[in-house]
Coordinates of C-alpha atoms in Angstrom, one line a residue:
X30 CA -9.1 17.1 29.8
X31 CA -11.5 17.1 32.7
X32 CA -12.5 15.4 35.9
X33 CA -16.0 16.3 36.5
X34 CA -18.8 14.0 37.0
X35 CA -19.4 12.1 33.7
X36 CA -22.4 10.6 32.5
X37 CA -22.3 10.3 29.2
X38 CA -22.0 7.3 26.3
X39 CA -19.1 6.6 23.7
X40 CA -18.1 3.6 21.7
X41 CA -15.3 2.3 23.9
X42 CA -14.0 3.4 27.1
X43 CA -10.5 2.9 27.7
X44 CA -9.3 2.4 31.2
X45 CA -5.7 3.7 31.9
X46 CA -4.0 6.9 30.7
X47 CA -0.9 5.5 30.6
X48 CA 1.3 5.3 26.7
X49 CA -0.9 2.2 26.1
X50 CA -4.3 4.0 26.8
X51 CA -3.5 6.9 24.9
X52 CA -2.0 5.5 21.9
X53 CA -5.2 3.2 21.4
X54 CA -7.4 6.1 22.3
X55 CA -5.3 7.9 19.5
X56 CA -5.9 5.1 17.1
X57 CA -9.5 4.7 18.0
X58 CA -10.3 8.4 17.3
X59 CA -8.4 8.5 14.6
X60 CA -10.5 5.5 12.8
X61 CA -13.9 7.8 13.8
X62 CA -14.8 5.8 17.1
X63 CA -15.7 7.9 20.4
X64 CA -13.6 6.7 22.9
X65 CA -13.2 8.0 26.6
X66 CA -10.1 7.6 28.2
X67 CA -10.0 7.0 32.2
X68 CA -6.9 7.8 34.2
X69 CA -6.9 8.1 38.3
X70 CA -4.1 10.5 38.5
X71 CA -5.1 14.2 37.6
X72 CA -1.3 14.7 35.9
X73 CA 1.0 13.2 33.5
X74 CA 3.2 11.2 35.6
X75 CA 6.7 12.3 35.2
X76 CA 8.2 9.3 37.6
X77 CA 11.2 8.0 35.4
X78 CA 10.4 4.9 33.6
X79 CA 11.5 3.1 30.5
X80 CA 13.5 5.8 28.3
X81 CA 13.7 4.5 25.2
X82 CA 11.4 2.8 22.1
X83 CA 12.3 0.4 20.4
X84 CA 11.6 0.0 16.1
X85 CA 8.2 -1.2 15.8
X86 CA 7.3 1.9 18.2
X87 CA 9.3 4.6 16.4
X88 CA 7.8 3.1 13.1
X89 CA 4.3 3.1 14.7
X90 CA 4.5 6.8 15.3
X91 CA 6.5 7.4 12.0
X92 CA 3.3 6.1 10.4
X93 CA 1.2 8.7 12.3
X94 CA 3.6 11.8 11.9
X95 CA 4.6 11.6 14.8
X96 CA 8.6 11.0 14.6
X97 CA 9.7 14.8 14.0
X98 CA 8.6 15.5 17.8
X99 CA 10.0 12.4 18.8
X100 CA 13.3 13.3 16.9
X101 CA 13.3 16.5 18.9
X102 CA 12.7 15.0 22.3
X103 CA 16.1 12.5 21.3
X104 CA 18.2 15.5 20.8
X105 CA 17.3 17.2 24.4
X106 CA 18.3 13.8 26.0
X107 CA 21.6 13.4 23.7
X108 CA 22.4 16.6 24.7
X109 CA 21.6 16.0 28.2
X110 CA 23.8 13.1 27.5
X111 CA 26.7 15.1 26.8
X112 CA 26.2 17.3 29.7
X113 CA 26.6 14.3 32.0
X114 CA 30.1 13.2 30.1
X115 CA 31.6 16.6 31.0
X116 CA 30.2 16.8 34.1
X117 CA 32.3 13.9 34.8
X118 CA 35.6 15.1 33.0
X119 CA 36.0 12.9 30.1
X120 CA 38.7 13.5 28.6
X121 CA 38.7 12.8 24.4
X122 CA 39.2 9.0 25.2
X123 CA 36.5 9.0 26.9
X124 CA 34.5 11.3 24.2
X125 CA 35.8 8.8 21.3
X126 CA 34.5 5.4 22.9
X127 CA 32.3 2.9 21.3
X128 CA 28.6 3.7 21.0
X129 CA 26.3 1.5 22.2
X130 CA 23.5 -0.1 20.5
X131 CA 21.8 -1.6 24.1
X132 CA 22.5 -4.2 26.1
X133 CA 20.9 -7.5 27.2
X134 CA 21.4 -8.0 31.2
X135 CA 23.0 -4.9 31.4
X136 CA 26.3 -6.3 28.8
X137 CA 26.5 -3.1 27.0
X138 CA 26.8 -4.1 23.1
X139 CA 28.7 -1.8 21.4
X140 CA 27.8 0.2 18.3
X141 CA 30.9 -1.1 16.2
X142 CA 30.0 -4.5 16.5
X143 CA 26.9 -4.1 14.8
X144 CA 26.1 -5.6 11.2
X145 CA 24.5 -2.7 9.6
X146 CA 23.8 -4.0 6.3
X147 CA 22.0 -6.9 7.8
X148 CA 18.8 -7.2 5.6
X149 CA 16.6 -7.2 8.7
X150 CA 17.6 -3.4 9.4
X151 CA 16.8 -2.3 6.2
X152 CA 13.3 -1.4 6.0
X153 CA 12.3 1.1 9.1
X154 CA 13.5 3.9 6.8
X155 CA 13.9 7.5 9.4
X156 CA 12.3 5.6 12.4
X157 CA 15.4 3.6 12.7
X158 CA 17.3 6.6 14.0
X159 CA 15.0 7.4 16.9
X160 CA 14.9 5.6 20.2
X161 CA 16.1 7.7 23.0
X162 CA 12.5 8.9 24.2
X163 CA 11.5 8.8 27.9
X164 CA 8.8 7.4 28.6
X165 CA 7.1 10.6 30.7
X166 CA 7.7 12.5 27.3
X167 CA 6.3 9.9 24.8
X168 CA 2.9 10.2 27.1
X169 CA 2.7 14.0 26.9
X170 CA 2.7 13.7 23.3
X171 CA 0.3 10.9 22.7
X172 CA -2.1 12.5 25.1
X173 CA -2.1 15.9 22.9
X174 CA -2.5 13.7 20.2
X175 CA -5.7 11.6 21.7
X176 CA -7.2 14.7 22.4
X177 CA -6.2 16.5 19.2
X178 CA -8.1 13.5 17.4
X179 CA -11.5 14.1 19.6
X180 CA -11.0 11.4 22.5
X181 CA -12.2 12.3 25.8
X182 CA -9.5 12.4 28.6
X183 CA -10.7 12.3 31.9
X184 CA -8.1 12.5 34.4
X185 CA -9.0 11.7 38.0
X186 CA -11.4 9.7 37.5
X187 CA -11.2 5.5 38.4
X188 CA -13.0 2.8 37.2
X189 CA -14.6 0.8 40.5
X190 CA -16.7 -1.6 38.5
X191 CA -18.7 -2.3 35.2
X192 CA -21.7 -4.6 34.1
X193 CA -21.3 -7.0 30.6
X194 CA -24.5 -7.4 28.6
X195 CA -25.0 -8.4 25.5
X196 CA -25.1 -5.2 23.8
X197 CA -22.3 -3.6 25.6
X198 CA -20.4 -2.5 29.1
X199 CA -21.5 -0.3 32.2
X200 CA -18.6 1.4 33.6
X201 CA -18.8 2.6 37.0
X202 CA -16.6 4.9 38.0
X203 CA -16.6 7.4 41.2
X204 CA -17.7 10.5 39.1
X205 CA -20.6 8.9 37.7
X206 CA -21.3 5.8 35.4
X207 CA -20.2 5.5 31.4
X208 CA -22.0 3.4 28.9
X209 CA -20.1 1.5 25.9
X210 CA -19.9 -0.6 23.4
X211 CA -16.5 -2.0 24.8
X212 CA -14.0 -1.9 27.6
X213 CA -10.5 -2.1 27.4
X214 CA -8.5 -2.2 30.7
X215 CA -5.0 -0.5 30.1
X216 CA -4.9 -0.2 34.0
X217 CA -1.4 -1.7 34.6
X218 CA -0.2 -4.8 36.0
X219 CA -2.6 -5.1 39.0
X220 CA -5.4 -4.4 36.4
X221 CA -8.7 -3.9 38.4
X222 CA -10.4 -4.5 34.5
X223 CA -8.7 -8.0 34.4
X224 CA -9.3 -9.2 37.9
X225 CA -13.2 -8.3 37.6
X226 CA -13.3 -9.9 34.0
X227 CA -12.1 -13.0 35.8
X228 CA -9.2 -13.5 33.3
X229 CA -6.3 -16.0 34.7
X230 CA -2.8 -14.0 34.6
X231 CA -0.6 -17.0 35.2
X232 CA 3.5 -16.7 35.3
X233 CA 6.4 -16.6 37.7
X234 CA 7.2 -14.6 41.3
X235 CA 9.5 -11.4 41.6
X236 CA 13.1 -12.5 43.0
X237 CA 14.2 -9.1 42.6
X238 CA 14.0 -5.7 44.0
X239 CA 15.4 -2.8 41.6
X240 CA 15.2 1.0 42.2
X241 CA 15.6 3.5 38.7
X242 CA 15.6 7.1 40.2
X243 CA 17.0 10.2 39.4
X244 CA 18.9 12.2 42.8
X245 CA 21.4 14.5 44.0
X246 CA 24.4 12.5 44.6
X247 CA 27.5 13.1 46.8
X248 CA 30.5 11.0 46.1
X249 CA 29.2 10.1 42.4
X250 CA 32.8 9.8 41.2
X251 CA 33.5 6.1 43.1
X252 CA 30.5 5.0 40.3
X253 CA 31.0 3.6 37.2
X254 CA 29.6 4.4 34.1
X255 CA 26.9 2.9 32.4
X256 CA 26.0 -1.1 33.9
X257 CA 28.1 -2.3 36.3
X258 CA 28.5 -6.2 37.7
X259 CA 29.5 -6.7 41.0
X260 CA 29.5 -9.5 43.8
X261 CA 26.6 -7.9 45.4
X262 CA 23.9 -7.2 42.0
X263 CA 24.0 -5.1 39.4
X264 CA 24.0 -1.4 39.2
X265 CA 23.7 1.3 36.8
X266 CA 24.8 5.0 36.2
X267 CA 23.7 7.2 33.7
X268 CA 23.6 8.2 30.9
X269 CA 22.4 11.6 32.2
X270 CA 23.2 13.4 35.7
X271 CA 22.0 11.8 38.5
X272 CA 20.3 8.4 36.7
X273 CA 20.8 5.6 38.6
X274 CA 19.3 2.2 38.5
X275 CA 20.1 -1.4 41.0
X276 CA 19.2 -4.6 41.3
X277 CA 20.0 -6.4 44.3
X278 CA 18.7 -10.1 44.6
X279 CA 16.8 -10.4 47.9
X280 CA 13.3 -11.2 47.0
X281 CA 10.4 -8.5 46.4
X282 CA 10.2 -5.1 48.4
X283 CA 8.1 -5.6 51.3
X284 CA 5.9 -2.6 50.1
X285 CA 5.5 -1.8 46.2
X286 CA 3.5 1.2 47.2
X287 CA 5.5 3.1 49.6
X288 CA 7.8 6.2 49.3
X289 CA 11.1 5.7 47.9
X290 CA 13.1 7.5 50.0
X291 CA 16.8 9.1 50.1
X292 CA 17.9 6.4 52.6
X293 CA 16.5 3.3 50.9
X294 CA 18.1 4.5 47.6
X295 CA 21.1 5.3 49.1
X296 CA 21.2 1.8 51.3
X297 CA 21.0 0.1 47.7
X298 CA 23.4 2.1 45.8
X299 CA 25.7 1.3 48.5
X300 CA 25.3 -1.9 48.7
X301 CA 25.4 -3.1 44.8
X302 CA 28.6 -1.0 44.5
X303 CA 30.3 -0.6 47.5
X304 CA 31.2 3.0 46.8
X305 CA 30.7 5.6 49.5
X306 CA 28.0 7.7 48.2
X307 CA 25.3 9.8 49.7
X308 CA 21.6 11.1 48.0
X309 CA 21.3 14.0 48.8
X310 CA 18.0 14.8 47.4
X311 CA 15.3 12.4 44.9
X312 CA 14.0 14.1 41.4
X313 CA 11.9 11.1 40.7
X314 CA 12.2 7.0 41.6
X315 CA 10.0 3.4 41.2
X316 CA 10.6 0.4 42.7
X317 CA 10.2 -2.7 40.0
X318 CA 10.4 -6.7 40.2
X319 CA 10.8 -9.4 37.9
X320 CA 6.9 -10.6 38.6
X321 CA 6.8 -12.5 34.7
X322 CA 2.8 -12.9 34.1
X323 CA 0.9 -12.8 31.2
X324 CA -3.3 -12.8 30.7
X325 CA -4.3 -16.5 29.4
X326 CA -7.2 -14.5 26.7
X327 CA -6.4 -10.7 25.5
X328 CA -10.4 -11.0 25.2
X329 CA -13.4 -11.9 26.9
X330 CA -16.5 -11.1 25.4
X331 CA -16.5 -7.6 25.0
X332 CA -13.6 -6.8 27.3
X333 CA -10.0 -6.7 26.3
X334 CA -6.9 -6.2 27.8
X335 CA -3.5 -4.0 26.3
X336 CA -0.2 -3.2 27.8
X337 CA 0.6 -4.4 31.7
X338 CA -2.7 -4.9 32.0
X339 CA -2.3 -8.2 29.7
X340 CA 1.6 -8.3 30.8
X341 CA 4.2 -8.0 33.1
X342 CA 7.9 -8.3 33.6
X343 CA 11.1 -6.8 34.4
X344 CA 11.6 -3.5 32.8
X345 CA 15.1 -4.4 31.2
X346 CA 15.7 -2.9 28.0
X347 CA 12.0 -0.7 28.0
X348 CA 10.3 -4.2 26.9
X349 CA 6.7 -3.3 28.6
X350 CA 6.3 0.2 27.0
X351 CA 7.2 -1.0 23.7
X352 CA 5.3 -3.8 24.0
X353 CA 1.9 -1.7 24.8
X354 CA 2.0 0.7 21.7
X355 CA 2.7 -2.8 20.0
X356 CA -0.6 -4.0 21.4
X357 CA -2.3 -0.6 20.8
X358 CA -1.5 -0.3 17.1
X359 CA -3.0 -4.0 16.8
X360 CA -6.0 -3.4 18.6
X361 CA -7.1 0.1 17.7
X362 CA -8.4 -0.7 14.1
X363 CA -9.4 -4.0 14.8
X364 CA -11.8 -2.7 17.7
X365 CA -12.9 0.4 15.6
X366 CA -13.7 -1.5 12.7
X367 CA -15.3 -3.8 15.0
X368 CA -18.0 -0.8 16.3
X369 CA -18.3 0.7 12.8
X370 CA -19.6 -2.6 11.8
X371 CA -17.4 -3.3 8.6
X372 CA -14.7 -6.3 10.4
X373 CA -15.5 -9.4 8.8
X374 CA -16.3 -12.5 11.3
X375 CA -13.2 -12.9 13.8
X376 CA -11.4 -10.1 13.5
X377 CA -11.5 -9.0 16.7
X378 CA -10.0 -12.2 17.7
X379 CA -6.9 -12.0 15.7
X380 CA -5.8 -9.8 18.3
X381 CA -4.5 -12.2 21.0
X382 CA -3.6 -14.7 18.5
X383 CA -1.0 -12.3 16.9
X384 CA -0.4 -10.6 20.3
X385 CA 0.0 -13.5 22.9
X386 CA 3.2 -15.1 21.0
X387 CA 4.9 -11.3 20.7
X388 CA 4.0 -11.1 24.8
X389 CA 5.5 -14.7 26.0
X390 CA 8.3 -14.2 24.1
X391 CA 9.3 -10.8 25.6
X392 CA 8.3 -12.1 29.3
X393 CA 11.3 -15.1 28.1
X394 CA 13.6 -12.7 27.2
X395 CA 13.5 -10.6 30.4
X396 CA 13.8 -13.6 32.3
X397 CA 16.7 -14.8 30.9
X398 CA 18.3 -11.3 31.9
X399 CA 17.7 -11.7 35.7
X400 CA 19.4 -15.1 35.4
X401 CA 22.0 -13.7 33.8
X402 CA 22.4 -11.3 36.2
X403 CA 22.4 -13.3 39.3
X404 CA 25.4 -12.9 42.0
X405 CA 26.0 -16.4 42.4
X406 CA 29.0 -18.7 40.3
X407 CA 27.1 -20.5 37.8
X408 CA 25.3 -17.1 36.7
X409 CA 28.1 -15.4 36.3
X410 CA 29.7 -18.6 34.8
X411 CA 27.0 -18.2 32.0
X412 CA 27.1 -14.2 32.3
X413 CA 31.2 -14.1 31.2
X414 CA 30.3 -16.9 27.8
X415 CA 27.6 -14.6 26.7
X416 CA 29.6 -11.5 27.5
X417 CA 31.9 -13.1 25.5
X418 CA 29.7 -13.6 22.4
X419 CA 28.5 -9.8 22.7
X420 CA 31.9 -9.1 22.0
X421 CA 31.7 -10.0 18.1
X422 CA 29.7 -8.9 15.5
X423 CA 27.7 -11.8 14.8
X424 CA 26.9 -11.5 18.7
X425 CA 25.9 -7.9 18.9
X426 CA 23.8 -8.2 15.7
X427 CA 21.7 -11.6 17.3
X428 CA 21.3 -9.2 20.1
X429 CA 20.5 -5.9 19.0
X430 CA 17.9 -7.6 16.3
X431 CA 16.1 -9.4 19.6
X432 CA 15.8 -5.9 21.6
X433 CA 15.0 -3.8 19.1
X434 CA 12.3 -5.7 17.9
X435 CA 13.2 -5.6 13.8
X436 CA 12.5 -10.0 14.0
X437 CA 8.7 -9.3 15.2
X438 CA 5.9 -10.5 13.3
X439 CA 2.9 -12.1 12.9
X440 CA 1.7 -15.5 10.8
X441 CA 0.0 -14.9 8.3
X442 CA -1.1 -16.5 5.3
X443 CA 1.1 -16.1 2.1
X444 CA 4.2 -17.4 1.5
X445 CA 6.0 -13.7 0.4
X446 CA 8.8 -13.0 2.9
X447 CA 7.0 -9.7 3.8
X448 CA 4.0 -11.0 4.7
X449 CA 3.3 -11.1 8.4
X450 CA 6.2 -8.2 8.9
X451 CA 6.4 -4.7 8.9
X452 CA 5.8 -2.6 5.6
X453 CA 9.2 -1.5 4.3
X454 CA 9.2 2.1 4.3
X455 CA 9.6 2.1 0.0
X456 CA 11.1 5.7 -1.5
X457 CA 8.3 6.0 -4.0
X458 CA 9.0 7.8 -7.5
X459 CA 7.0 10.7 -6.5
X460 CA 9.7 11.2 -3.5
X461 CA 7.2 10.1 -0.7
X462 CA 7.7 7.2 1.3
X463 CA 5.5 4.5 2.3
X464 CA 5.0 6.0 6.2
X465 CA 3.8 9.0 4.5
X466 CA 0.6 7.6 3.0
X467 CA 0.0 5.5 7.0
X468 CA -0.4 8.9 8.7
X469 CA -4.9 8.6 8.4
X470 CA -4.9 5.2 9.8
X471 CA -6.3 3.2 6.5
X472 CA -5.1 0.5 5.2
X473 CA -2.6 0.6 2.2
X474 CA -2.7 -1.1 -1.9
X475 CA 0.8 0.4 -3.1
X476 CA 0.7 -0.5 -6.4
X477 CA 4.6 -0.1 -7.5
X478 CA 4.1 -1.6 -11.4
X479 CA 2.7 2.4 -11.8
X480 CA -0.4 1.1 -13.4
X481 CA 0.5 -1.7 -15.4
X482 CA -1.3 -4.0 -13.4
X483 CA -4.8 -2.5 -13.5
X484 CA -6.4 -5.6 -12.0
X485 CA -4.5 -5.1 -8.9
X486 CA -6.1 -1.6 -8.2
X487 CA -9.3 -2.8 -9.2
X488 CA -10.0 -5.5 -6.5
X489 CA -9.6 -3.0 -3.2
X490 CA -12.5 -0.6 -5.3
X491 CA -15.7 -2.4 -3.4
X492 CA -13.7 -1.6 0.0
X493 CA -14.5 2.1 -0.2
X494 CA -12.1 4.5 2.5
X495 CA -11.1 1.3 4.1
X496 CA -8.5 1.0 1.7
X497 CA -6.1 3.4 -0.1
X498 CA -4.7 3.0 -3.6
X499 CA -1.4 4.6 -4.3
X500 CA -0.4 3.9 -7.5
X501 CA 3.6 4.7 -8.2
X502 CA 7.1 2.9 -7.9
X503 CA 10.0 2.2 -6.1
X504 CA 13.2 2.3 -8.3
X505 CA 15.4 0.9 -5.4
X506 CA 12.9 -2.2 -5.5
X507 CA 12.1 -3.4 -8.8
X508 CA 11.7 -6.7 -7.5
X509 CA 8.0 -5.8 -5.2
X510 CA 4.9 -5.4 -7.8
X511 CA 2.7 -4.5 -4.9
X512 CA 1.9 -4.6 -1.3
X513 CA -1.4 -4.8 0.9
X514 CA -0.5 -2.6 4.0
X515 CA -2.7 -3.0 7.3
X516 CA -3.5 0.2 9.1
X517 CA -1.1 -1.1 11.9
X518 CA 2.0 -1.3 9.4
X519 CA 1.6 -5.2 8.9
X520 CA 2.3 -6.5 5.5
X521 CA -1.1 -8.3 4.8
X522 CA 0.0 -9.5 1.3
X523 CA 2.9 -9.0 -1.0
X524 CA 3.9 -10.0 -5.3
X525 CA 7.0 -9.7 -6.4
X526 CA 7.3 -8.7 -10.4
X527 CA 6.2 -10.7 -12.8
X528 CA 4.4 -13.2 -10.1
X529 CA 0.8 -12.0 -10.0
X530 CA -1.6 -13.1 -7.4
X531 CA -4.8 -11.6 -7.8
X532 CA -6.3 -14.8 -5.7
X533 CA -4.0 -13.9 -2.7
X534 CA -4.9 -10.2 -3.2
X535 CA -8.5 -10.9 -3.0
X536 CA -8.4 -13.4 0.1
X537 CA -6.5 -11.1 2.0
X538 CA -8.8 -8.3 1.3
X539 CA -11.3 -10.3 2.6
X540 CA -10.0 -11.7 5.5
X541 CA -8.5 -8.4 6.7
X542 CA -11.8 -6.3 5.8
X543 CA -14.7 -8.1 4.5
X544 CA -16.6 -8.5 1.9
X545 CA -16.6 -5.8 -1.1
X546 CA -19.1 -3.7 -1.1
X547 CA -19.4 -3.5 -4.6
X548 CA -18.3 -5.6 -7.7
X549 CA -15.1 -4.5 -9.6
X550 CA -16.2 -7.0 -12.4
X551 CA -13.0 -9.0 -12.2
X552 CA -13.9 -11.1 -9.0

């Protein structure tokens, strides 16, 4: 990590060292590409933000070997957790209520209510039982891990400009000038990459202002726990000491970029709840709006966008971080596959055609949460029916399968019900699982008939170390013959037993990398 003058070339220069920046920068490096990473502030920014990832996150970083950290990092904040109930003086009734699994709009859906053995739960495997991971804490990690890998990660340094030719990008920077082959803006939601790429970010205006800090508070007792409804907004404490979050429904703030102080925290806590409390002192704080906007192209020529930089919305339920690792893990081997010179015609393309629909739908979803949570009679109208549909189990599981992202995928051709989705994470007979072969970033033939199909091993030959072969089985899934894993976790192509398709093998091969390099003598 640096921030001296750089003049120097690399393959792709990512701007933004936000989660989105460094988990592409992760996945870049990790595919062999040189990558620099760009970030204005000279220190990981520790202002509280979203706190919590949702599955397709926790199985990204499963599939990088990432989740024992992340594990760890969940058991600081459960037991910070716990702190905060005794703080309080639970008593055991208190200690014994429901767990939560979320909540949409602030409805907290509770734990109990959940359909466990719904089908569309079953395949994250371990990463399903991580997801309490700040967002401050995720980005220490992925930076060690960016840099670990070989990217460059030069903190205080901003991008003021860059040139498009038709070999490649000129960043200009004010340390100096950087030469690439491509430039991704991961530069937030006022992107200065998107705005000078000319790239349309239509959507909807803010009607919001909400505050998420953690203070010092006197008279914390009057507060409810967890979200709280009221005639004024909503409002939120905990689930650790001194969290608080409010929405109040007065248009934008007059300044995004100002100080948050004690008294404008206070004012709003006050306000949304009506109890008499006092901050006494601010740990950390951000301002947010509902702004809803999303880029009309993820691409333009040799310019892409990833994370707010392509999206915005309200940061109910952690949607935007989630949402940029989502765009990341797409992106990264599509781009480096891209610069090594191996993606067959298009590829790069696929990536706002399978991204685009996963962003408009999230910027829906968050707007149907600040209508929900509007202080006027017809919201709340609305806001006590679907309250009222949380409350059963066929409810909570609609909702908890929506936030935590397990109904996510992509269209793809094939007609397998995996294909398009994410890889189940198998237990293989030689007592891996599937993750553990996803940690180098290749894509993935699991052959599960342990040989008896040598034709299916045979076609991914020509690709060389773009594609693994594992050759095993799974005796909790007879049914699945074999699967063709992306490096991004994405089923690509699927057989059940007894149903060859060495046709649908061999056009995904090619559509996902290529043409073979050599023969196998079966094609």
């Amino acid at each position: 990590m640096n921030n001296e003058a750089v003049h120097t070339e690399y393959d792709v220069v990512v701007a933004g060292g936000g989660p989105t920046g460094l988990m592409l920068a992760g996945e870049l490096a990790l595919a062999g590409v040189t990558v620099a990473v760009l970030e204005r502030l000279t220190e990981t920014d520790t202002t509280i933000k979203a706190m919590a990832v949702n599955t397709p996150s926790a199985e990204a970083f499963y599939r990088r070997g990432l989740l024992p950290d992340l594990a760890e990092v969940q058991s600081r904040i459960l037991a910070s957790i716990g702190d905060f109930v005794q703080q309080r003086g639970a008593d055991d009734t208190h200690r014994s209520a429901p767990r939560f699994a979320g909540h949409f709009a602030g409805l907290m859906l509770r734990a109990d209510l959940l359909d466990e053995s719904d089908p569309d739960f079953a395949h994250a495997g371990p990463a399903g039982e991580v997801g309490l991971v700040p967002q401050a804490e995720l980005e220490g990690l992925l930076a060690e891990r960016a840099v670990a890998l070989g990217a460059a990660l030069h903190r205080g340094v901003s991008l003021t400009g860059f040139d498009e030719d038709d070999d490649g990008v000129t960043v200009h920077t004010d340390r100096g000038t950087i030469r690439a082959a491509y430039l991704v803006g991961c530069d937030g939601g006022r992107s200065t990459v998107r705005k000078l790429a000319g790239i349309d970010f239509p959507g909807t205006d803010p009607q919001i202002t909400g505050h998420q800090a953690v203070v010092e508070l006197e008279g914390a007792d009057a507060l409810g726990l967890g979200w709280q409804t009221t005639d004024t907004g909503i409002y939120a404490h905990g689930p650790f000491p001194g969290r608080i979050l409010t929405v109040e429904f007065d248009g934008p703030p007059e300044d995004r970029d100002a100080p948050v102080t004690a008294a404008e925290l206070e004012a709003s806590l006050r306000n949304v709840s009506g109890a008499d409390v006092k901050v006494t002192k601010v740990k950390s704080a951000t301002r947010f709006t509902d702004n809803a906007r999303q880029a009309a192209t993820y691409r333009k020529g040799r310019i892409l966008l990833a994370g707010d930089a392509a999206h915005v919305h309200s940061p109910f339920g952690g949607q935007g971080l989630n949402l940029g690792i989502g765009d990341a893990m797409n992106l990264g081997w599509k781009l480096a596959a891209t610069v090594r010179g191996s993606a067959p015609e298009g590829l790069l393309d696929t990536y706002t055609a399978e991204r685009h629909p996963i962003g408009a739908w999230v910027l829906e979803w968050t707007r149907a949460q600040v209508a929900l949570m509007r202080p006027e009679p017809h919201a709340r109208a609305l806001r006590a029916v679907v309250g009222d549909l949380t409350e059963t189990v066929t409810g909570t599981t609609y909702f908890v399968k929506k936030i935590s992202g397990v109904l996510h995928h992509y269209d793809l051709p094939g007609d397998h019900p995996l294909t398009g989705r994410s890889a189940p994470d198998l237990p293989l007979a030689d007592g891996t699982r599937t993750a553990d072969h996803l940690h180098d970033g290749k894509a993935l033939l699991l052959d599960l008939t342990g040989g008896a199909q040598p034709g299916t091993s045979a076609l991914a030959e020509g690709y060389g170390d773009q594609v693994r072969t594992v050759v095993t089985s799974c005796p909790s899934r007879p049914d699945l013959a074999a699967l063709l894993i992306r490096p991004d976790g994405i089923t690509a192509w699927a057989a059940d037993t007894g149903a060859a398709d060495d046709d649908g093998l061999d056009a995904a091969l090619a559509r996902w990398f290529g043409t073979a390099v050599q023969s196998s003598g079966i094609r």
